[in-house]
Every structure is written in C-alpha cells, then in structure tokens.
Amino acid sequence: MKAVAVFPVKREVRVIDAPEPRLQSPTQVKVRTLETGVCGTDKDIVSFSYGTPPPGSDFLILGHECLGEVVEVGSAVKGLQVGDLVVPRVRRPCPHATCPACRGGHPDFCITGDYTERGIKEAHGFCSERFVEDVAYVHRVPRELREVAVLTEPLTIAEKGLREWERIQERLPWRPAPGRAVVLGAGPVGQLAVLTLLRRGFATTVYSHSSKPNPKAEAAEAAGAPYLSTKDVSPDELVRSVGEPDLIYEATGVVKAAFDALKTLANNGVFIFTGVPSDQQPLSLAGEEFLKQVVLRNQVLLGTVNAAATDFDAALEDLARFRARWPGGLERLITSRHPPEDFLDVVTGKAGKGIKQVITFS
C-alpha cells in the first residue's frame, strides 16, 4: 500500500510501498485512511528535529491527525461496523506498572516518557492507505462531520487545555465566569482554540504575527474574535485595547512572543502553553519581575500536551456545535487538499500557505 515515510538516518522523506497491515487481535479494526492533516509536528519530523521509527524499522510512517473509514472489524469488536467513520487517538500508554497515568487510562500524563505516539514516536502513523488499530483507541465520527472531522485531533489540544483550566480555577473561592481570553497564534490550533473559547463564553482576541489583511485574520474575525498583529500592537496597547486577559492560550511555539504576552495576564489568570519550539530561541528574562508578577498576582502557568479519550469525545461534539453556530467556518480553515505525493511540498510550504493543509487518499 501507499504510505508517506521519513527515513531519519538517510534523511529522506518519500512515498513508499509498505506492507498492508492485518488484524492481529479480535479487538482490532482495519481502517481505510481518507485524510490526514499536516501540522508543525510533521514539519519538525521531516526536518529531522525529532521523530523515532518503531524498533527494528529504518523508517517512520508519518501522520497523526486522521480521518478514516472502517473496512474490517475483529470478532470481539463492539460499537463499530464496516463503513463507520473514525478518528484515532495518537498516544499509547507506556508498559510500566508504576505509571499511574498510563495504568489509569491517561497516557497524556505519562510519568515515564516511555509512551509511543503514532506517526511521531516509535509507532507508524496514519499517512498510509490503510492502518490497523485497537478499537479502544478510535472514536466513531457522525457521517455529517465527514468534511471537517480531520480537524478533531488538533481541536483536542484546546479541549484538554480548557478542561485543565476549569480544574485549576476551582482553586478560587468563587466560581469564575469566563472572562477575557487572548489566543497567541492564528494557525489551526489557535483558530480551533478561538472557537472553543467563544463557545464557552470568553471574550476572545487573537494576537498573532502577520498584519491584516490575511486569511487567518479573516477566519478569526468571521467567528467574532478581533485580530491584532504583534507587528502593529504592543502588549501594552493590547491591554489598553481589550483589557488584561484572564486566560492566555499560546499556540505559536515562539518563546519571545509568549513571554511578552505573559506580562499582560490578569490577576488570578492562567497562561496555557501548547507550542513546542523547534529551534533555538534565546530569551532574556528579568527573573525578579517574572517571579514577582506570578506570585503576587496568583497566576498559573500550565503546559499541556496530547489529549485523553474524553477530549476526543468533546472535540467531536464541539465540531457539530461549531458547524451549527458558524456555518462554513470550519471548512474555511482547510485551505487545500493534496495527494500523498505532495506531502513534502505541503509540509515545507512549497505547495502554498494557508491555515490547514490536508493529505487525501482516494
């Protein structure tokens, strides 16, 4: 079957003819891949910053954002049948009995680091014509979400972040209502966070690098989130314009932009980091001012990675809500679709820029 693979030792990325996987247990399903999303993680992997093949393999099949259709089910599979649409989760638990996170069904909080991630770390991904997965790690997708369900996995990042925000703010002696939020970055993860925050009642502003007009600004403002550029508006001017944010959701991986924005965070505010820097980004930080701000203003800095099963369920529910509230809004986030042969050009930007690029298997 056709698959897109990276060869770290050879430093190659190409379409290969891979063996078609077969069911190995009665609880597995075989899935025909319909679409895989391309993101910054894929860009880092094809730049050989990270990405680890499975043990014994010299290549890693890419792709961790996926929508597929079930074509075969094991004899013990319940709740899924041939023809169902599904999205798979990415991370698989570590094998250690001493890891309470993985043994409790939350490998997104793994304490050993020995988890695997499909398409990223020691497990082949989904950018192939077919893949096999245990039914425990796939989620059924309503047929009406066919055109946008490839956005599920990047949406789970916001779902988990907001779930953690709710738990953190239980620290306050009153139940805080959604206040002001600022989203740093207007890529797919940022755009989906905007919709998630707006749905929860936050007055949300996007604070990103590029000046208007641009498609990312248009998408955010069409949903009702003002867009401000870091080129045109300083952090102090941001506060004067929209007020101090109670929540800052960082989706850039740009260190200086994140810490510049941190200065604007309100009392009792929460800063959520989701971006992973892919290169060296030296930072000069006034440590005494940083600590004074965080301590005296009761602020919380939260890092979040991956997502749990409950976040995938929430993402699918929210995709349906978003389509009802913002008709066409999700579709406009998907800039274009490409064949797998274009993967390298897509991930490196040679196939054109936009918000979200998708690889389609016909």
mmCIF file of C-alpha atoms in Angstrom:
data_model
loop_
_atom_site.group_PDB
_atom_site.id
_atom_site.type_symbol
_atom_site.label_atom_id
_atom_site.label_comp_id
_atom_site.label_asym_id
_atom_site.label_seq_id
_atom_site.Cartn_x
_atom_site.Cartn_y
_atom_site.Cartn_z
ATOM 1 C CA MET A 1 0.000 0.000 0.000
ATOM 2 C CA LYS A 2 0.999 3.631 -0.467
ATOM 3 C CA ALA A 3 2.416 5.433 2.584
ATOM 4 C CA VAL A 4 4.419 8.582 3.332
ATOM 5 C CA ALA A 5 7.532 7.794 5.360
ATOM 6 C CA VAL A 6 10.556 9.530 6.811
ATOM 7 C CA PHE A 7 13.979 7.823 6.927
ATOM 8 C CA PRO A 8 15.921 9.625 9.690
ATOM 9 C CA VAL A 9 19.307 8.022 9.032
ATOM 10 C CA LYS A 10 19.110 8.619 5.281
ATOM 11 C CA ARG A 11 17.405 11.993 5.874
ATOM 12 C CA GLU A 12 14.770 11.196 3.267
ATOM 13 C CA VAL A 13 11.021 11.714 3.031
ATOM 14 C CA ARG A 14 9.157 9.857 0.314
ATOM 15 C CA VAL A 15 6.137 7.802 -0.667
ATOM 16 C CA ILE A 16 6.827 4.097 -0.200
ATOM 17 C CA ASP A 17 5.085 0.814 -0.969
ATOM 18 C CA ALA A 18 4.513 -0.531 2.546
ATOM 19 C CA PRO A 19 3.091 -3.914 3.542
ATOM 20 C CA GLU A 20 -0.631 -3.752 4.204
ATOM 21 C CA PRO A 21 -1.326 -4.308 7.917
ATOM 22 C CA ARG A 22 -3.521 -7.173 9.059
ATOM 23 C CA LEU A 23 -5.665 -7.675 12.131
ATOM 24 C CA GLN A 24 -3.566 -9.226 14.892
ATOM 25 C CA SER A 25 -6.233 -9.462 17.595
ATOM 26 C CA PRO A 26 -10.039 -9.787 17.772
ATOM 27 C CA THR A 27 -10.352 -6.270 19.216
ATOM 28 C CA GLN A 28 -8.684 -4.541 16.263
ATOM 29 C CA VAL A 29 -10.179 -2.780 13.260
ATOM 30 C CA LYS A 30 -8.711 -2.090 9.844
ATOM 31 C CA VAL A 31 -9.274 1.447 8.605
ATOM 32 C CA ARG A 32 -9.034 2.955 5.147
ATOM 33 C CA THR A 33 -7.429 6.370 5.501
ATOM 34 C CA LEU A 34 -9.450 9.183 3.985
ATOM 35 C CA GLU A 35 -7.485 12.230 5.140
ATOM 36 C CA THR A 36 -4.531 13.185 7.295
ATOM 37 C CA GLY A 37 -3.791 16.688 8.496
ATOM 38 C CA VAL A 38 -0.335 18.226 8.223
ATOM 39 C CA CYS A 39 0.999 20.298 11.113
ATOM 40 C CA GLY A 40 4.102 21.800 12.686
ATOM 41 C CA THR A 41 4.996 18.498 14.325
ATOM 42 C CA ASP A 42 5.232 16.903 10.877
ATOM 43 C CA LYS A 43 7.432 19.786 9.745
ATOM 44 C CA ASP A 44 9.805 19.185 12.640
ATOM 45 C CA ILE A 45 9.923 15.448 11.902
ATOM 46 C CA VAL A 46 10.774 15.925 8.224
ATOM 47 C CA SER A 47 13.414 18.434 9.337
ATOM 48 C CA PHE A 48 14.818 15.560 11.431
ATOM 49 C CA SER A 49 14.461 17.509 14.696
ATOM 50 C CA TYR A 50 12.721 14.502 16.194
ATOM 51 C CA GLY A 51 10.575 11.538 15.218
ATOM 52 C CA THR A 52 11.548 7.946 16.017
ATOM 53 C CA PRO A 53 10.785 4.846 13.887
ATOM 54 C CA PRO A 54 9.393 1.708 15.512
ATOM 55 C CA PRO A 55 12.041 -0.653 16.915
ATOM 56 C CA GLY A 56 13.661 -2.610 14.089
ATOM 57 C CA SER A 57 12.487 -0.226 11.352
ATOM 58 C CA ASP A 58 14.576 2.331 9.482
ATOM 59 C CA PHE A 59 11.533 4.436 8.594
ATOM 60 C CA LEU A 60 8.527 6.013 10.274
ATOM 61 C CA ILE A 61 5.175 6.337 8.518
ATOM 62 C CA LEU A 62 4.012 9.878 9.182
ATOM 63 C CA GLY A 63 0.612 11.299 10.059
ATOM 64 C CA HIS A 64 -1.104 11.667 13.440
ATOM 65 C CA GLU A 65 -4.198 13.715 12.522
ATOM 66 C CA CYS A 66 -6.507 11.315 10.730
ATOM 67 C CA LEU A 67 -9.986 10.559 9.478
ATOM 68 C CA GLY A 68 -10.719 7.086 8.159
ATOM 69 C CA GLU A 69 -13.393 4.550 7.300
ATOM 70 C CA VAL A 70 -13.610 1.096 8.880
ATOM 71 C CA VAL A 71 -13.166 -1.702 6.326
ATOM 72 C CA GLU A 72 -12.742 -4.725 8.609
ATOM 73 C CA VAL A 73 -13.569 -5.490 12.245
ATOM 74 C CA GLY A 74 -12.260 -8.144 14.613
ATOM 75 C CA SER A 75 -14.579 -10.729 16.089
ATOM 76 C CA ALA A 76 -14.614 -9.055 19.529
ATOM 77 C CA VAL A 77 -15.193 -5.500 18.310
ATOM 78 C CA LYS A 78 -18.335 -3.838 19.582
ATOM 79 C CA GLY A 79 -19.763 -0.431 18.730
ATOM 80 C CA LEU A 80 -18.168 -0.192 15.280
ATOM 81 C CA GLN A 81 -19.005 -1.762 11.947
ATOM 82 C CA VAL A 82 -17.705 -1.677 8.399
ATOM 83 C CA GLY A 83 -18.444 1.692 6.823
ATOM 84 C CA ASP A 84 -18.236 3.745 10.023
ATOM 85 C CA LEU A 85 -16.092 6.867 10.007
ATOM 86 C CA VAL A 86 -13.493 7.070 12.771
ATOM 87 C CA VAL A 87 -10.678 9.211 14.139
ATOM 88 C CA PRO A 88 -7.822 7.526 16.044
ATOM 89 C CA ARG A 89 -6.032 8.835 19.102
ATOM 90 C CA VAL A 90 -2.273 9.399 18.910
ATOM 91 C CA ARG A 91 -0.584 8.323 22.127
ATOM 92 C CA ARG A 92 -0.374 4.781 23.531
ATOM 93 C CA PRO A 93 0.462 4.062 27.185
ATOM 94 C CA CYS A 94 3.864 3.064 28.500
ATOM 95 C CA PRO A 95 4.264 -0.528 29.755
ATOM 96 C CA HIS A 96 5.260 0.264 33.336
ATOM 97 C CA ALA A 97 3.073 -0.839 36.229
ATOM 98 C CA THR A 98 4.466 2.068 38.242
ATOM 99 C CA CYS A 99 2.940 4.727 35.947
ATOM 100 C CA PRO A 100 -0.407 5.721 37.480
ATOM 101 C CA ALA A 101 -1.273 7.893 34.496
ATOM 102 C CA CYS A 102 -0.983 5.184 31.869
ATOM 103 C CA ARG A 103 -2.498 2.482 34.075
ATOM 104 C CA GLY A 104 -5.408 4.831 34.747
ATOM 105 C CA GLY A 105 -6.095 5.454 31.067
ATOM 106 C CA HIS A 106 -4.375 8.859 30.807
ATOM 107 C CA PRO A 107 -1.159 8.365 28.826
ATOM 108 C CA ASP A 108 -1.252 12.103 28.066
ATOM 109 C CA PHE A 109 0.088 12.476 31.632
ATOM 110 C CA CYS A 110 2.630 9.622 31.372
ATOM 111 C CA ILE A 111 5.358 9.985 34.020
ATOM 112 C CA THR A 112 7.956 7.649 32.469
ATOM 113 C CA GLY A 113 8.223 9.053 28.943
ATOM 114 C CA ASP A 114 8.113 5.524 27.516
ATOM 115 C CA TYR A 115 4.794 6.017 25.740
ATOM 116 C CA THR A 116 4.541 5.630 21.965
ATOM 117 C CA GLU A 117 2.852 8.043 19.572
ATOM 118 C CA ARG A 118 1.617 7.038 16.154
ATOM 119 C CA GLY A 119 3.404 8.942 13.440
ATOM 120 C CA ILE A 120 5.748 10.563 15.954
ATOM 121 C CA LYS A 121 7.462 8.226 18.409
ATOM 122 C CA GLU A 122 8.175 4.537 17.851
ATOM 123 C CA ALA A 123 4.887 3.712 16.104
ATOM 124 C CA HIS A 124 3.865 4.117 12.474
ATOM 125 C CA GLY A 125 1.327 6.825 11.775
ATOM 126 C CA PHE A 126 -1.770 7.107 9.649
ATOM 127 C CA CYS A 127 -0.490 8.672 6.412
ATOM 128 C CA SER A 128 -0.974 5.413 4.536
ATOM 129 C CA GLU A 129 -3.800 3.905 2.561
ATOM 130 C CA ARG A 130 -4.793 1.646 5.459
ATOM 131 C CA PHE A 131 -3.902 1.099 9.099
ATOM 132 C CA VAL A 132 -4.883 -1.242 11.914
ATOM 133 C CA GLU A 133 -5.777 -0.077 15.401
ATOM 134 C CA ASP A 134 -7.350 -1.458 18.554
ATOM 135 C CA VAL A 135 -10.965 -0.385 18.890
ATOM 136 C CA ALA A 136 -10.127 1.159 22.281
ATOM 137 C CA TYR A 137 -8.205 3.931 20.518
ATOM 138 C CA VAL A 138 -10.677 5.001 17.835
ATOM 139 C CA HIS A 139 -13.740 7.223 18.022
ATOM 140 C CA ARG A 140 -16.782 6.949 15.806
ATOM 141 C CA VAL A 141 -17.490 10.063 13.736
ATOM 142 C CA PRO A 142 -21.012 11.139 12.735
ATOM 143 C CA ARG A 143 -21.356 10.999 8.959
ATOM 144 C CA GLU A 144 -22.357 14.679 8.804
ATOM 145 C CA LEU A 145 -18.853 15.647 10.020
ATOM 146 C CA ARG A 146 -17.129 13.925 7.101
ATOM 147 C CA GLU A 147 -15.736 17.148 5.593
ATOM 148 C CA VAL A 148 -14.276 18.558 8.816
ATOM 149 C CA ALA A 149 -13.511 15.617 11.120
ATOM 150 C CA VAL A 150 -9.824 15.663 10.145
ATOM 151 C CA LEU A 151 -9.679 18.691 12.492
ATOM 152 C CA THR A 152 -10.571 16.547 15.510
ATOM 153 C CA GLU A 153 -7.055 15.869 16.792
ATOM 154 C CA PRO A 154 -5.838 19.496 16.736
ATOM 155 C CA LEU A 155 -9.094 20.522 18.414
ATOM 156 C CA THR A 156 -8.409 18.101 21.275
ATOM 157 C CA ILE A 157 -5.485 20.297 22.316
ATOM 158 C CA ALA A 158 -7.891 23.099 23.179
ATOM 159 C CA GLU A 159 -10.385 20.702 24.709
ATOM 160 C CA LYS A 160 -7.772 19.371 27.122
ATOM 161 C CA GLY A 161 -6.408 22.838 27.853
ATOM 162 C CA LEU A 162 -9.830 24.204 28.745
ATOM 163 C CA ARG A 163 -10.641 21.103 30.782
ATOM 164 C CA GLU A 164 -7.483 21.700 32.810
ATOM 165 C CA TRP A 165 -8.321 25.419 33.130
ATOM 166 C CA GLU A 166 -11.647 24.551 34.711
ATOM 167 C CA ARG A 167 -9.948 22.312 37.268
ATOM 168 C CA ILE A 168 -7.264 24.856 38.057
ATOM 169 C CA GLN A 169 -9.744 27.653 38.633
ATOM 170 C CA GLU A 170 -11.553 25.563 41.211
ATOM 171 C CA ARG A 171 -8.780 26.955 43.456
ATOM 172 C CA LEU A 172 -10.662 30.255 43.588
ATOM 173 C CA PRO A 173 -13.142 30.733 46.449
ATOM 174 C CA TRP A 174 -15.824 31.623 43.920
ATOM 175 C CA ARG A 175 -16.830 30.061 40.626
ATOM 176 C CA PRO A 176 -15.243 32.282 37.970
ATOM 177 C CA ALA A 177 -17.271 33.091 34.889
ATOM 178 C CA PRO A 178 -15.495 33.054 31.507
ATOM 179 C CA GLY A 179 -13.791 36.409 31.125
ATOM 180 C CA ARG A 180 -11.312 37.738 28.596
ATOM 181 C CA ALA A 181 -9.081 35.407 26.592
ATOM 182 C CA VAL A 182 -6.201 36.045 24.201
ATOM 183 C CA VAL A 183 -5.055 33.403 21.723
ATOM 184 C CA LEU A 184 -1.438 33.732 20.600
ATOM 185 C CA GLY A 185 -1.088 32.484 17.050
ATOM 186 C CA ALA A 186 -3.661 32.040 14.299
ATOM 187 C CA GLY A 187 -2.721 28.674 12.850
ATOM 188 C CA PRO A 188 -5.063 25.673 13.035
ATOM 189 C CA VAL A 189 -4.507 25.049 16.751
ATOM 190 C CA GLY A 190 -5.083 28.720 17.518
ATOM 191 C CA GLN A 191 -8.145 29.008 15.278
ATOM 192 C CA LEU A 192 -9.775 25.959 16.865
ATOM 193 C CA ALA A 193 -8.971 27.335 20.319
ATOM 194 C CA VAL A 194 -10.759 30.551 19.335
ATOM 195 C CA LEU A 195 -13.942 28.654 18.542
ATOM 196 C CA THR A 196 -13.650 26.615 21.744
ATOM 197 C CA LEU A 197 -13.215 29.735 23.869
ATOM 198 C CA LEU A 198 -16.006 31.624 22.161
ATOM 199 C CA ARG A 199 -18.372 28.713 22.660
ATOM 200 C CA ARG A 200 -17.570 28.741 26.372
ATOM 201 C CA GLY A 201 -18.361 32.434 26.628
ATOM 202 C CA PHE A 202 -14.908 34.033 26.640
ATOM 203 C CA ALA A 203 -14.481 37.446 25.022
ATOM 204 C CA THR A 204 -11.667 36.264 22.776
ATOM 205 C CA THR A 205 -8.995 38.179 20.872
ATOM 206 C CA VAL A 206 -6.372 36.746 18.507
ATOM 207 C CA TYR A 207 -2.879 38.191 18.861
ATOM 208 C CA SER A 208 -0.654 36.961 16.039
ATOM 209 C CA HIS A 209 2.346 37.986 13.972
ATOM 210 C CA SER A 210 1.062 38.807 10.474
ATOM 211 C CA SER A 211 -0.567 42.139 9.737
ATOM 212 C CA LYS A 212 -4.047 42.281 8.272
ATOM 213 C CA PRO A 213 -5.424 41.530 5.779
ATOM 214 C CA ASN A 214 -4.716 37.800 5.718
ATOM 215 C CA PRO A 215 -6.821 34.606 5.644
ATOM 216 C CA LYS A 216 -6.137 33.787 9.291
ATOM 217 C CA ALA A 217 -7.378 37.169 10.436
ATOM 218 C CA GLU A 218 -10.441 36.822 8.243
ATOM 219 C CA ALA A 219 -11.259 33.396 9.706
ATOM 220 C CA ALA A 220 -10.922 34.589 13.298
ATOM 221 C CA GLU A 221 -12.952 37.741 12.796
ATOM 222 C CA ALA A 222 -15.669 35.871 10.889
ATOM 223 C CA ALA A 223 -16.165 33.844 14.069
ATOM 224 C CA GLY A 224 -16.318 37.001 16.198
ATOM 225 C CA ALA A 225 -12.756 37.249 17.558
ATOM 226 C CA PRO A 226 -10.910 40.533 16.851
ATOM 227 C CA TYR A 227 -7.471 40.022 15.309
ATOM 228 C CA LEU A 228 -4.485 42.140 16.331
ATOM 229 C CA SER A 229 -0.957 41.875 14.956
ATOM 230 C CA THR A 230 2.146 41.861 17.148
ATOM 231 C CA LYS A 231 3.738 43.960 14.395
ATOM 232 C CA ASP A 232 1.209 46.715 14.893
ATOM 233 C CA VAL A 233 0.104 46.423 18.521
ATOM 234 C CA SER A 234 2.451 46.151 21.526
ATOM 235 C CA PRO A 235 1.491 44.118 24.610
ATOM 236 C CA ASP A 236 0.732 47.362 26.478
ATOM 237 C CA GLU A 237 -1.510 48.500 23.625
ATOM 238 C CA LEU A 238 -3.189 45.093 23.658
ATOM 239 C CA VAL A 239 -4.181 45.640 27.294
ATOM 240 C CA ARG A 240 -5.454 49.145 26.558
ATOM 241 C CA SER A 241 -7.484 47.797 23.663
ATOM 242 C CA VAL A 242 -9.093 44.667 25.147
ATOM 243 C CA GLY A 243 -8.139 44.639 28.835
ATOM 244 C CA GLU A 244 -5.982 42.205 30.796
ATOM 245 C CA PRO A 245 -6.768 38.636 29.721
ATOM 246 C CA ASP A 246 -7.883 36.139 32.340
ATOM 247 C CA LEU A 247 -6.640 33.351 30.087
ATOM 248 C CA ILE A 248 -3.875 33.341 27.506
ATOM 249 C CA TYR A 249 -3.748 30.363 25.155
ATOM 250 C CA GLU A 250 -0.360 30.131 23.455
ATOM 251 C CA ALA A 251 -0.274 28.317 20.097
ATOM 252 C CA THR A 252 2.913 29.572 18.467
ATOM 253 C CA GLY A 253 5.992 27.911 19.951
ATOM 254 C CA VAL A 254 7.648 31.349 19.750
ATOM 255 C CA VAL A 255 9.365 31.954 23.073
ATOM 256 C CA LYS A 256 9.670 35.753 22.999
ATOM 257 C CA ALA A 257 6.078 36.247 21.854
ATOM 258 C CA ALA A 258 4.855 34.033 24.685
ATOM 259 C CA PHE A 259 6.781 35.779 27.443
ATOM 260 C CA ASP A 260 5.982 39.237 26.084
ATOM 261 C CA ALA A 261 2.294 38.369 26.261
ATOM 262 C CA LEU A 262 2.646 36.859 29.731
ATOM 263 C CA LYS A 263 3.173 40.374 31.097
ATOM 264 C CA THR A 264 -0.436 41.207 30.203
ATOM 265 C CA LEU A 265 -2.032 38.358 32.213
ATOM 266 C CA ALA A 266 -4.648 39.455 34.769
ATOM 267 C CA ASN A 267 -4.759 38.707 38.488
ATOM 268 C CA ASN A 268 -5.613 35.027 39.080
ATOM 269 C CA GLY A 269 -5.056 34.417 35.371
ATOM 270 C CA VAL A 270 -3.933 31.204 33.675
ATOM 271 C CA PHE A 271 -1.410 31.003 30.840
ATOM 272 C CA ILE A 272 -1.662 27.807 28.762
ATOM 273 C CA PHE A 273 1.422 26.801 26.767
ATOM 274 C CA THR A 274 0.777 24.424 23.841
ATOM 275 C CA GLY A 275 3.531 25.306 21.356
ATOM 276 C CA VAL A 276 6.812 23.371 21.260
ATOM 277 C CA PRO A 277 9.764 25.435 19.957
ATOM 278 C CA SER A 278 11.535 23.641 17.124
ATOM 279 C CA ASP A 279 14.717 25.724 17.146
ATOM 280 C CA GLN A 280 16.986 27.664 19.467
ATOM 281 C CA GLN A 281 15.251 30.800 20.700
ATOM 282 C CA PRO A 282 17.417 32.663 23.242
ATOM 283 C CA LEU A 283 15.427 34.684 25.770
ATOM 284 C CA SER A 284 16.475 37.467 28.108
ATOM 285 C CA LEU A 285 14.168 37.397 31.119
ATOM 286 C CA ALA A 286 14.018 39.764 34.097
ATOM 287 C CA GLY A 287 13.680 36.953 36.605
ATOM 288 C CA GLU A 288 12.834 39.077 39.618
ATOM 289 C CA GLU A 289 9.981 40.807 37.765
ATOM 290 C CA PHE A 290 8.714 37.494 36.405
ATOM 291 C CA LEU A 291 8.579 35.836 39.821
ATOM 292 C CA LYS A 292 7.082 38.916 41.453
ATOM 293 C CA GLN A 293 4.301 39.032 38.869
ATOM 294 C CA VAL A 294 3.398 35.348 39.057
ATOM 295 C CA VAL A 295 3.483 35.208 42.868
ATOM 296 C CA LEU A 296 1.838 38.499 43.766
ATOM 297 C CA ARG A 297 -0.884 38.133 41.126
ATOM 298 C CA ASN A 298 -1.768 34.471 41.879
ATOM 299 C CA GLN A 299 -1.075 33.404 38.301
ATOM 300 C CA VAL A 300 -0.741 29.868 36.924
ATOM 301 C CA LEU A 301 1.466 28.745 34.034
ATOM 302 C CA LEU A 302 0.252 25.478 32.501
ATOM 303 C CA GLY A 303 1.925 23.276 29.927
ATOM 304 C CA THR A 304 -0.280 20.771 28.118
ATOM 305 C CA VAL A 305 0.440 18.054 25.573
ATOM 306 C CA ASN A 306 -1.575 15.370 23.830
ATOM 307 C CA ALA A 307 -5.150 14.558 24.881
ATOM 308 C CA ALA A 308 -7.269 11.901 26.537
ATOM 309 C CA ALA A 309 -10.213 9.904 25.210
ATOM 310 C CA THR A 310 -12.641 12.326 26.822
ATOM 311 C CA ASP A 311 -11.072 15.197 24.870
ATOM 312 C CA PHE A 312 -11.662 13.398 21.564
ATOM 313 C CA ASP A 313 -15.300 12.869 22.504
ATOM 314 C CA ALA A 314 -15.603 16.552 23.440
ATOM 315 C CA ALA A 315 -13.924 17.612 20.190
ATOM 316 C CA LEU A 316 -16.390 15.661 18.057
ATOM 317 C CA GLU A 317 -19.292 17.175 19.981
ATOM 318 C CA ASP A 318 -17.828 20.655 19.552
ATOM 319 C CA LEU A 319 -17.257 20.202 15.814
ATOM 320 C CA ALA A 320 -21.002 19.675 15.471
ATOM 321 C CA ARG A 321 -21.712 22.740 17.626
ATOM 322 C CA PHE A 322 -19.263 24.872 15.645
ATOM 323 C CA ARG A 323 -20.879 23.923 12.339
ATOM 324 C CA ALA A 324 -24.288 24.899 13.678
ATOM 325 C CA ARG A 325 -23.095 28.231 15.091
ATOM 326 C CA TRP A 326 -20.624 29.204 12.347
ATOM 327 C CA PRO A 327 -21.773 27.611 9.066
ATOM 328 C CA GLY A 328 -18.768 27.224 6.773
ATOM 329 C CA GLY A 329 -16.341 28.350 9.491
ATOM 330 C CA LEU A 330 -14.612 25.004 9.899
ATOM 331 C CA GLU A 331 -14.470 24.401 6.162
ATOM 332 C CA ARG A 332 -12.636 27.689 5.631
ATOM 333 C CA LEU A 333 -9.872 26.512 7.972
ATOM 334 C CA ILE A 334 -8.984 23.749 5.493
ATOM 335 C CA THR A 335 -7.076 25.646 2.832
ATOM 336 C CA SER A 336 -6.485 22.805 0.373
ATOM 337 C CA ARG A 337 -6.242 19.048 -0.071
ATOM 338 C CA HIS A 338 -3.331 17.259 -1.730
ATOM 339 C CA PRO A 339 -2.287 13.744 -2.813
ATOM 340 C CA PRO A 340 0.314 11.949 -0.650
ATOM 341 C CA GLU A 341 2.975 12.549 -3.300
ATOM 342 C CA ASP A 342 2.793 16.256 -2.380
ATOM 343 C CA PHE A 343 3.421 15.681 1.341
ATOM 344 C CA LEU A 344 6.942 17.114 1.454
ATOM 345 C CA ASP A 345 5.976 20.192 -0.556
ATOM 346 C CA VAL A 346 2.952 20.691 1.687
ATOM 347 C CA VAL A 347 4.808 20.369 4.978
ATOM 348 C CA THR A 348 7.639 22.670 3.851
ATOM 349 C CA GLY A 349 5.267 25.307 2.475
ATOM 350 C CA LYS A 350 6.238 24.869 -1.175
ATOM 351 C CA ALA A 351 2.664 23.870 -2.067
ATOM 352 C CA GLY A 352 1.343 27.201 -0.821
ATOM 353 C CA LYS A 353 0.482 28.714 2.518
ATOM 354 C CA GLY A 354 -2.818 28.837 4.317
ATOM 355 C CA ILE A 355 -4.368 27.666 7.555
ATOM 356 C CA LYS A 356 -4.692 23.880 7.307
ATOM 357 C CA GLN A 357 -3.356 21.593 4.585
ATOM 358 C CA VAL A 358 -4.692 18.066 4.268
ATOM 359 C CA ILE A 359 -3.434 14.917 2.545
ATOM 360 C CA THR A 360 -6.220 12.949 0.863
ATOM 361 C CA PHE A 361 -6.198 9.261 -0.048
ATOM 362 C CA SER A 362 -8.689 8.477 -2.829
#
